[in-house]
Amino acid sequence: MKHIIKHPAPELRNSKIDDPADLREMSVDQLKKVADELRADLVSTVAQTGGHLGASLGVVELTVAIHSTFNTPDDKLIWDVGHQAYPHKMLTGRRDRIHTIRQGGGLSGFTKRSESEYDPFGAAHSSTSISAGLGMAVARDLKQAKNHVIAVIGDGSISAGMAYEAMNNAGVLGSKLIVILNDNEMSIAPPVGAMSKYLTRLVSSKPYLNAREIAKSISGHLPAPLREAAKRAEEVVRSGIGGGTLFEELGFYYIGPIDGHNLDELVPVLKNLRDSDGKKPILLHVLTKKGKGYAPAESAPDKMHGVVKFDVITGSQRKSIPKAPSYTNVYADALIAEAKRDERIVAITAAMPTGTGLDRFADFFPDRMFDVGIAEQHAVTFAAGMAAEGFKPFVTIYSTFMQRAYDQIVHDVCIQNLPVRFAMDRAGLVGADGATHAGSFDIAYLCCLPNIVLMAPSDEAELMNMVATAACYDDGPIAFRYPRGEGIGIALSTQGAPLEIGRGRILRRGTDVAILSYGTRLTECLKAADMLESKGVSVTVADARFAKPLDIDLIKDLATTHGTFITIEDGSSNGFGAFVLQTMANLGLLDGQLKIRTLHLPDRFQDQDTQDKQYQDANLCALDIIRMVTT
């Protein structure tokens, strides 16, 4: 057994424990008090900062139990997705900074390697913990070390194919890995007596794990009929205790389910798993309640998963009154309007019906909305299959999550030229969720693909037009991106009008400087133009609308009638601006004296902050455009 560092138990009154070592000499009753205090501080803090509350409330006891049992950070603890890690952060030296979470210069809302040695793996996209944990476990074995590796994965995250790929691999590698399935969708059944608790503890113990290995070894030498009978008998016993046949077939020891809020159960079981010397991965199935211990969260439909600032007493969130509808809601309304006209339109999302607005679509068309779970790859190929049969699928996924399905976009959609529609929400910078959720790269990674049409609206009315354009475009795949947050307040019609493919527009005409915008930075371009005009600089402002195909006539016009040409986009380098430069070079438009510059996101990952501050940091505001023109 690995040596556990022990410290004297601290005084519990207002202890504010922020070092896991302080937990390891405590009794279970003391740990319960720590959990209660942690939960109260968590609610109080998130009420002031906003953030992910429900999932973190659900793992308070589990977090305390893990850190009191294992010798973190030597023992590696990986959280999946990471938004359930607020209690973990509070117990690992960051309690005095938890009030800065998701704010500029503060703590990340997810686990982050550069933030703490207690975060061995960053996680903001789901379903990565078992793969990463297995890699660490195998690396440990190769180094002949003795530390433990624990991966905590939610029941939503384990729906993704990557989790099963990892489990399939883990089952044959023979490395000890402890996977804790945090299941907060199932209600915890009433206790059935002391015997069930005893059996659960028993099956996690070293003697039982060893006995099962011996039994399997012996049964392998039995005649076939007896061997099959022994296998069925062992499965029946396990089913009576809690099931887990699927995990067993993948090569895991399955234990549970157990109550994830009962430290009297959790701690002994985790200690048994820690002290076992088996060579197989173990899956501990833990049942938790999202929002546990805070009544407003427990009673909320979403368990207060993601919240803005709220009143601790009532749980009411202090939501600001929007000045304009959000792009997400405009998209949903536009898609509903198109679907009323065309019964072939279907909507597909990957575990984000509310975040993408498709919950509203489902209210109108419950049989035509498909939430496939955390499975972006499947979502795209599923859509390709529907498109092959004459339907019009709108795959609606955040830009950052669309990255996970890139191979399917290439092989299953673009190569076959299938008319799948891609609606990418949260394009550009996203504020408090930071680098992991920014929609920075979709322009660059889609521009290089043959057959696809790419659009970006400059405002909410243009978004409606692009939904209509996608609905009537059947010649191949088409994609459009739009940002997080509110529109600019422009008047909206009841339904969008299809645009001519590959045709941009000029909003104001000048003679000295041409600014070609792709997406919602157009507002900043118009502000810059006003300021430049006040200084005697005549400015043309154009909205590209399309990145692919580009409006060649528009580009020729801008390049040949102005001395300075600026492109701007809220995407990474090698995106729209690079595509425009390549086109101009091939047309010979760069052979003269034209001054041309490209504005795009910086070549680095930007940390969390407000969206406005992020765009200022990215140098994509009106003053930055002016600086580019005048220097």
CSV table of C-alpha atoms in Angstrom, one decimal, residues 243-470:
chain,number,residue,atom,x,y,z
A,243,GLY,CA,-25.4,-5.1,-12.6
A,244,GLY,CA,-22.5,-3.9,-14.8
A,245,THR,CA,-22.4,-6.7,-17.3
A,246,LEU,CA,-21.5,-4.3,-20.1
A,247,PHE,CA,-18.5,-2.9,-18.2
A,248,GLU,CA,-17.5,-6.4,-17.2
A,249,GLU,CA,-17.5,-7.5,-20.8
A,250,LEU,CA,-15.2,-4.5,-21.6
A,251,GLY,CA,-12.8,-5.9,-19.0
A,252,PHE,CA,-13.6,-3.8,-16.0
A,253,TYR,CA,-14.5,-4.9,-12.5
A,254,TYR,CA,-17.9,-3.2,-11.9
A,255,ILE,CA,-18.9,-2.1,-8.4
A,256,GLY,CA,-22.1,-0.4,-7.4
A,257,PRO,CA,-24.2,1.4,-7.7
A,258,ILE,CA,-23.7,3.2,-4.4
A,259,ASP,CA,-25.0,6.4,-2.9
A,260,GLY,CA,-22.6,9.2,-3.8
A,261,HIS,CA,-23.8,11.4,-1.0
A,262,ASN,CA,-23.3,8.8,1.8
A,263,LEU,CA,-19.7,9.2,3.1
A,264,ASP,CA,-20.3,6.1,5.3
A,265,GLU,CA,-20.5,4.1,2.1
A,266,LEU,CA,-18.1,6.0,-0.1
A,267,VAL,CA,-15.0,6.2,2.1
A,268,PRO,CA,-14.7,2.4,2.9
A,269,VAL,CA,-15.3,1.5,-0.7
A,270,LEU,CA,-12.7,3.9,-2.0
A,271,LYS,CA,-10.2,2.7,0.5
A,272,ASN,CA,-10.8,-0.9,-0.6
A,273,LEU,CA,-10.2,0.1,-4.2
A,274,ARG,CA,-7.1,2.0,-3.3
A,275,ASP,CA,-5.7,-0.9,-1.4
A,276,SER,CA,-6.6,-3.6,-4.0
A,277,ASP,CA,-3.6,-5.0,-5.9
A,278,GLY,CA,-5.5,-6.2,-8.9
A,279,LYS,CA,-4.2,-5.5,-12.4
A,280,LYS,CA,-7.6,-4.8,-14.0
A,281,PRO,CA,-9.4,-1.5,-14.4
A,282,ILE,CA,-12.3,-0.9,-12.0
A,283,LEU,CA,-15.5,1.0,-12.5
A,284,LEU,CA,-17.3,2.3,-9.5
A,285,HIS,CA,-20.9,3.4,-10.2
A,286,VAL,CA,-21.9,6.3,-7.9
A,287,LEU,CA,-25.4,7.7,-7.8
A,288,THR,CA,-25.6,11.5,-7.1
A,289,LYS,CA,-28.2,14.2,-7.2
A,290,LYS,CA,-27.4,17.2,-9.3
A,291,GLY,CA,-27.9,20.4,-7.2
A,292,LYS,CA,-27.8,18.3,-4.0
A,293,GLY,CA,-28.2,20.3,-0.8
A,294,TYR,CA,-29.5,23.5,-2.2
A,295,ALA,CA,-33.3,23.5,-2.5
A,296,PRO,CA,-33.6,26.0,-5.4
A,297,ALA,CA,-31.2,23.9,-7.5
A,298,GLU,CA,-32.8,20.6,-6.6
A,299,SER,CA,-36.2,21.9,-7.7
A,300,ALA,CA,-35.0,23.7,-10.9
A,301,PRO,CA,-35.6,21.7,-14.2
A,302,ASP,CA,-31.9,22.1,-15.2
A,303,LYS,CA,-30.8,21.7,-11.5
A,304,MET,CA,-29.2,25.2,-12.0
A,305,HIS,CA,-26.5,23.7,-14.2
A,306,GLY,CA,-25.1,27.0,-15.5
A,307,VAL,CA,-26.2,30.2,-13.7
A,308,VAL,CA,-25.6,33.9,-13.6
A,309,LYS,CA,-25.5,35.7,-10.3
A,310,PHE,CA,-28.4,34.7,-8.1
A,311,ASP,CA,-30.1,35.3,-4.8
A,312,VAL,CA,-28.9,32.7,-2.3
A,313,ILE,CA,-32.2,32.6,-0.4
A,314,THR,CA,-34.6,32.3,-3.3
A,315,GLY,CA,-32.3,31.0,-6.1
A,316,SER,CA,-33.7,33.6,-8.5
A,317,GLN,CA,-31.1,34.6,-11.1
A,318,ARG,CA,-30.3,38.2,-11.8
A,319,LYS,CA,-30.6,38.1,-15.5
A,320,SER,CA,-30.3,41.3,-17.4
A,321,ILE,CA,-33.0,42.5,-19.7
A,322,PRO,CA,-31.8,41.8,-23.2
A,323,LYS,CA,-31.7,44.8,-25.6
A,324,ALA,CA,-32.1,42.5,-28.6
A,325,PRO,CA,-32.9,38.8,-29.1
A,326,SER,CA,-30.0,36.4,-28.9
A,327,TYR,CA,-28.5,35.0,-32.1
A,328,THR,CA,-29.4,31.5,-30.7
A,329,ASN,CA,-33.1,32.4,-30.4
A,330,VAL,CA,-33.1,34.2,-33.8
A,331,TYR,CA,-31.7,31.0,-35.4
A,332,ALA,CA,-34.3,28.8,-33.7
A,333,ASP,CA,-37.2,31.0,-34.8
A,334,ALA,CA,-35.9,31.1,-38.4
A,335,LEU,CA,-35.4,27.4,-38.5
A,336,ILE,CA,-39.0,26.8,-37.1
A,337,ALA,CA,-40.3,29.1,-39.8
A,338,GLU,CA,-38.5,27.2,-42.6
A,339,ALA,CA,-39.6,23.8,-41.1
A,340,LYS,CA,-43.2,24.9,-41.2
A,341,ARG,CA,-42.8,25.3,-45.0
A,342,ASP,CA,-40.7,22.2,-45.6
A,343,GLU,CA,-41.4,19.0,-43.8
A,344,ARG,CA,-38.1,17.6,-45.0
A,345,ILE,CA,-36.2,19.9,-42.6
A,346,VAL,CA,-35.0,18.1,-39.4
A,347,ALA,CA,-32.8,19.4,-36.6
A,348,ILE,CA,-29.9,17.5,-35.0
A,349,THR,CA,-27.8,18.5,-31.9
A,350,ALA,CA,-25.3,16.8,-29.6
A,351,ALA,CA,-26.6,17.1,-26.0
A,352,MET,CA,-27.2,20.8,-26.4
A,353,PRO,CA,-30.9,21.3,-27.2
A,354,THR,CA,-31.3,24.3,-24.8
A,355,GLY,CA,-27.9,25.9,-25.6
A,356,THR,CA,-28.6,25.8,-29.4
A,357,GLY,CA,-32.3,26.7,-29.2
A,358,LEU,CA,-33.5,23.4,-30.6
A,359,ASP,CA,-35.6,22.8,-27.5
A,360,ARG,CA,-37.9,25.4,-29.0
A,361,PHE,CA,-37.8,23.6,-32.4
A,362,ALA,CA,-38.8,20.4,-30.6
A,363,ASP,CA,-41.9,22.1,-29.1
A,364,PHE,CA,-43.2,22.5,-32.7
A,365,PHE,CA,-41.7,19.4,-34.3
A,366,PRO,CA,-40.9,16.7,-31.6
A,367,ASP,CA,-40.6,14.0,-34.2
A,368,ARG,CA,-38.1,16.1,-36.3
A,369,MET,CA,-35.6,17.0,-33.6
A,370,PHE,CA,-32.9,14.6,-32.7
A,371,ASP,CA,-30.6,15.0,-29.7
A,372,VAL,CA,-28.0,12.3,-30.2
A,373,GLY,CA,-26.1,12.8,-26.9
A,374,ILE,CA,-22.5,13.8,-26.6
A,375,ALA,CA,-21.6,12.3,-29.9
A,376,GLU,CA,-20.7,14.9,-32.5
A,377,GLN,CA,-19.1,12.5,-34.8
A,378,HIS,CA,-22.2,10.4,-34.9
A,379,ALA,CA,-24.4,13.5,-35.3
A,380,VAL,CA,-22.7,14.4,-38.5
A,381,THR,CA,-22.7,11.0,-40.1
A,382,PHE,CA,-26.3,10.5,-38.9
A,383,ALA,CA,-27.2,13.7,-40.7
A,384,ALA,CA,-25.3,12.5,-43.8
A,385,GLY,CA,-27.5,9.4,-43.9
A,386,MET,CA,-30.7,11.5,-43.6
A,387,ALA,CA,-29.4,13.8,-46.4
A,388,ALA,CA,-28.7,10.8,-48.6
A,389,GLU,CA,-32.4,9.9,-48.3
A,390,GLY,CA,-33.7,13.3,-49.3
A,391,PHE,CA,-34.1,15.1,-45.9
A,392,LYS,CA,-32.6,18.5,-45.0
A,393,PRO,CA,-30.7,18.1,-41.8
A,394,PHE,CA,-29.5,21.1,-39.8
A,395,VAL,CA,-26.7,20.0,-37.6
A,396,THR,CA,-26.6,22.6,-34.8
A,397,ILE,CA,-23.5,22.4,-32.7
A,398,TYR,CA,-21.2,24.9,-31.0
A,399,SER,CA,-18.2,25.8,-33.2
A,400,THR,CA,-15.8,24.4,-30.6
A,401,PHE,CA,-17.6,21.1,-30.5
A,402,MET,CA,-17.9,20.8,-34.3
A,403,GLN,CA,-14.1,20.3,-34.2
A,404,ARG,CA,-14.7,16.8,-32.8
A,405,ALA,CA,-16.5,15.8,-35.9
A,406,TYR,CA,-14.0,17.0,-38.5
A,407,ASP,CA,-13.3,13.6,-40.0
A,408,GLN,CA,-16.9,13.0,-40.6
A,409,ILE,CA,-17.4,16.4,-42.2
A,410,VAL,CA,-14.6,15.6,-44.6
A,411,HIS,CA,-15.3,12.0,-45.4
A,412,ASP,CA,-19.0,11.4,-44.8
A,413,VAL,CA,-20.3,14.8,-46.0
A,414,CYS,CA,-18.0,16.8,-48.3
A,415,ILE,CA,-16.4,13.9,-50.3
A,416,GLN,CA,-19.9,12.6,-51.0
A,417,ASN,CA,-21.2,16.2,-51.5
A,418,LEU,CA,-24.3,15.6,-49.4
A,419,PRO,CA,-26.5,18.6,-48.6
A,420,VAL,CA,-26.0,18.7,-44.8
A,421,ARG,CA,-26.5,22.1,-43.2
A,422,PHE,CA,-24.1,23.1,-40.4
A,423,ALA,CA,-25.3,25.8,-38.0
A,424,MET,CA,-22.3,26.7,-35.7
A,425,ASP,CA,-23.4,28.6,-32.6
A,426,ARG,CA,-20.9,30.3,-30.3
A,427,ALA,CA,-18.6,31.3,-33.1
A,428,GLY,CA,-15.8,33.7,-32.2
A,429,LEU,CA,-14.9,34.5,-28.6
A,430,VAL,CA,-17.3,33.4,-25.9
A,431,GLY,CA,-16.4,35.2,-22.7
A,432,ALA,CA,-16.3,33.3,-19.4
A,433,ASP,CA,-15.9,29.8,-20.8
A,434,GLY,CA,-12.5,30.8,-22.2
A,435,ALA,CA,-10.2,29.2,-24.7
A,436,THR,CA,-11.7,25.7,-24.6
A,437,HIS,CA,-15.1,26.9,-25.8
A,438,ALA,CA,-14.1,29.7,-28.2
A,439,GLY,CA,-15.3,29.2,-31.7
A,440,SER,CA,-11.9,30.3,-33.2
A,441,PHE,CA,-11.1,27.8,-35.9
A,442,ASP,CA,-14.1,26.8,-37.9
A,443,ILE,CA,-13.4,29.3,-40.7
A,444,ALA,CA,-9.9,27.9,-41.2
A,445,TYR,CA,-10.7,24.2,-40.9
A,446,LEU,CA,-13.7,24.4,-43.2
A,447,CYS,CA,-12.4,26.9,-45.9
A,448,CYS,CA,-9.9,24.2,-47.1
A,449,LEU,CA,-12.7,21.6,-47.9
A,450,PRO,CA,-14.0,21.2,-51.4
A,451,ASN,CA,-17.7,21.3,-52.1
A,452,ILE,CA,-18.8,23.3,-49.0
A,453,VAL,CA,-20.4,26.7,-48.9
A,454,LEU,CA,-19.5,29.0,-45.9
A,455,MET,CA,-21.5,31.9,-44.7
A,456,ALA,CA,-21.4,34.3,-41.7
A,457,PRO,CA,-24.1,36.9,-40.9
A,458,SER,CA,-23.2,40.4,-39.8
A,459,ASP,CA,-26.4,40.8,-37.8
A,460,GLU,CA,-29.5,38.8,-36.7
A,461,ALA,CA,-31.5,39.7,-39.9
A,462,GLU,CA,-28.7,38.3,-42.0
A,463,LEU,CA,-28.7,35.2,-39.9
A,464,MET,CA,-32.4,34.7,-40.8
A,465,ASN,CA,-31.5,35.1,-44.4
A,466,MET,CA,-28.7,32.5,-44.1
A,467,VAL,CA,-31.1,30.0,-42.5
A,468,ALA,CA,-33.4,30.5,-45.5
A,469,THR,CA,-30.4,30.1,-47.9
A,470,ALA,CA,-29.3,26.9,-46.3
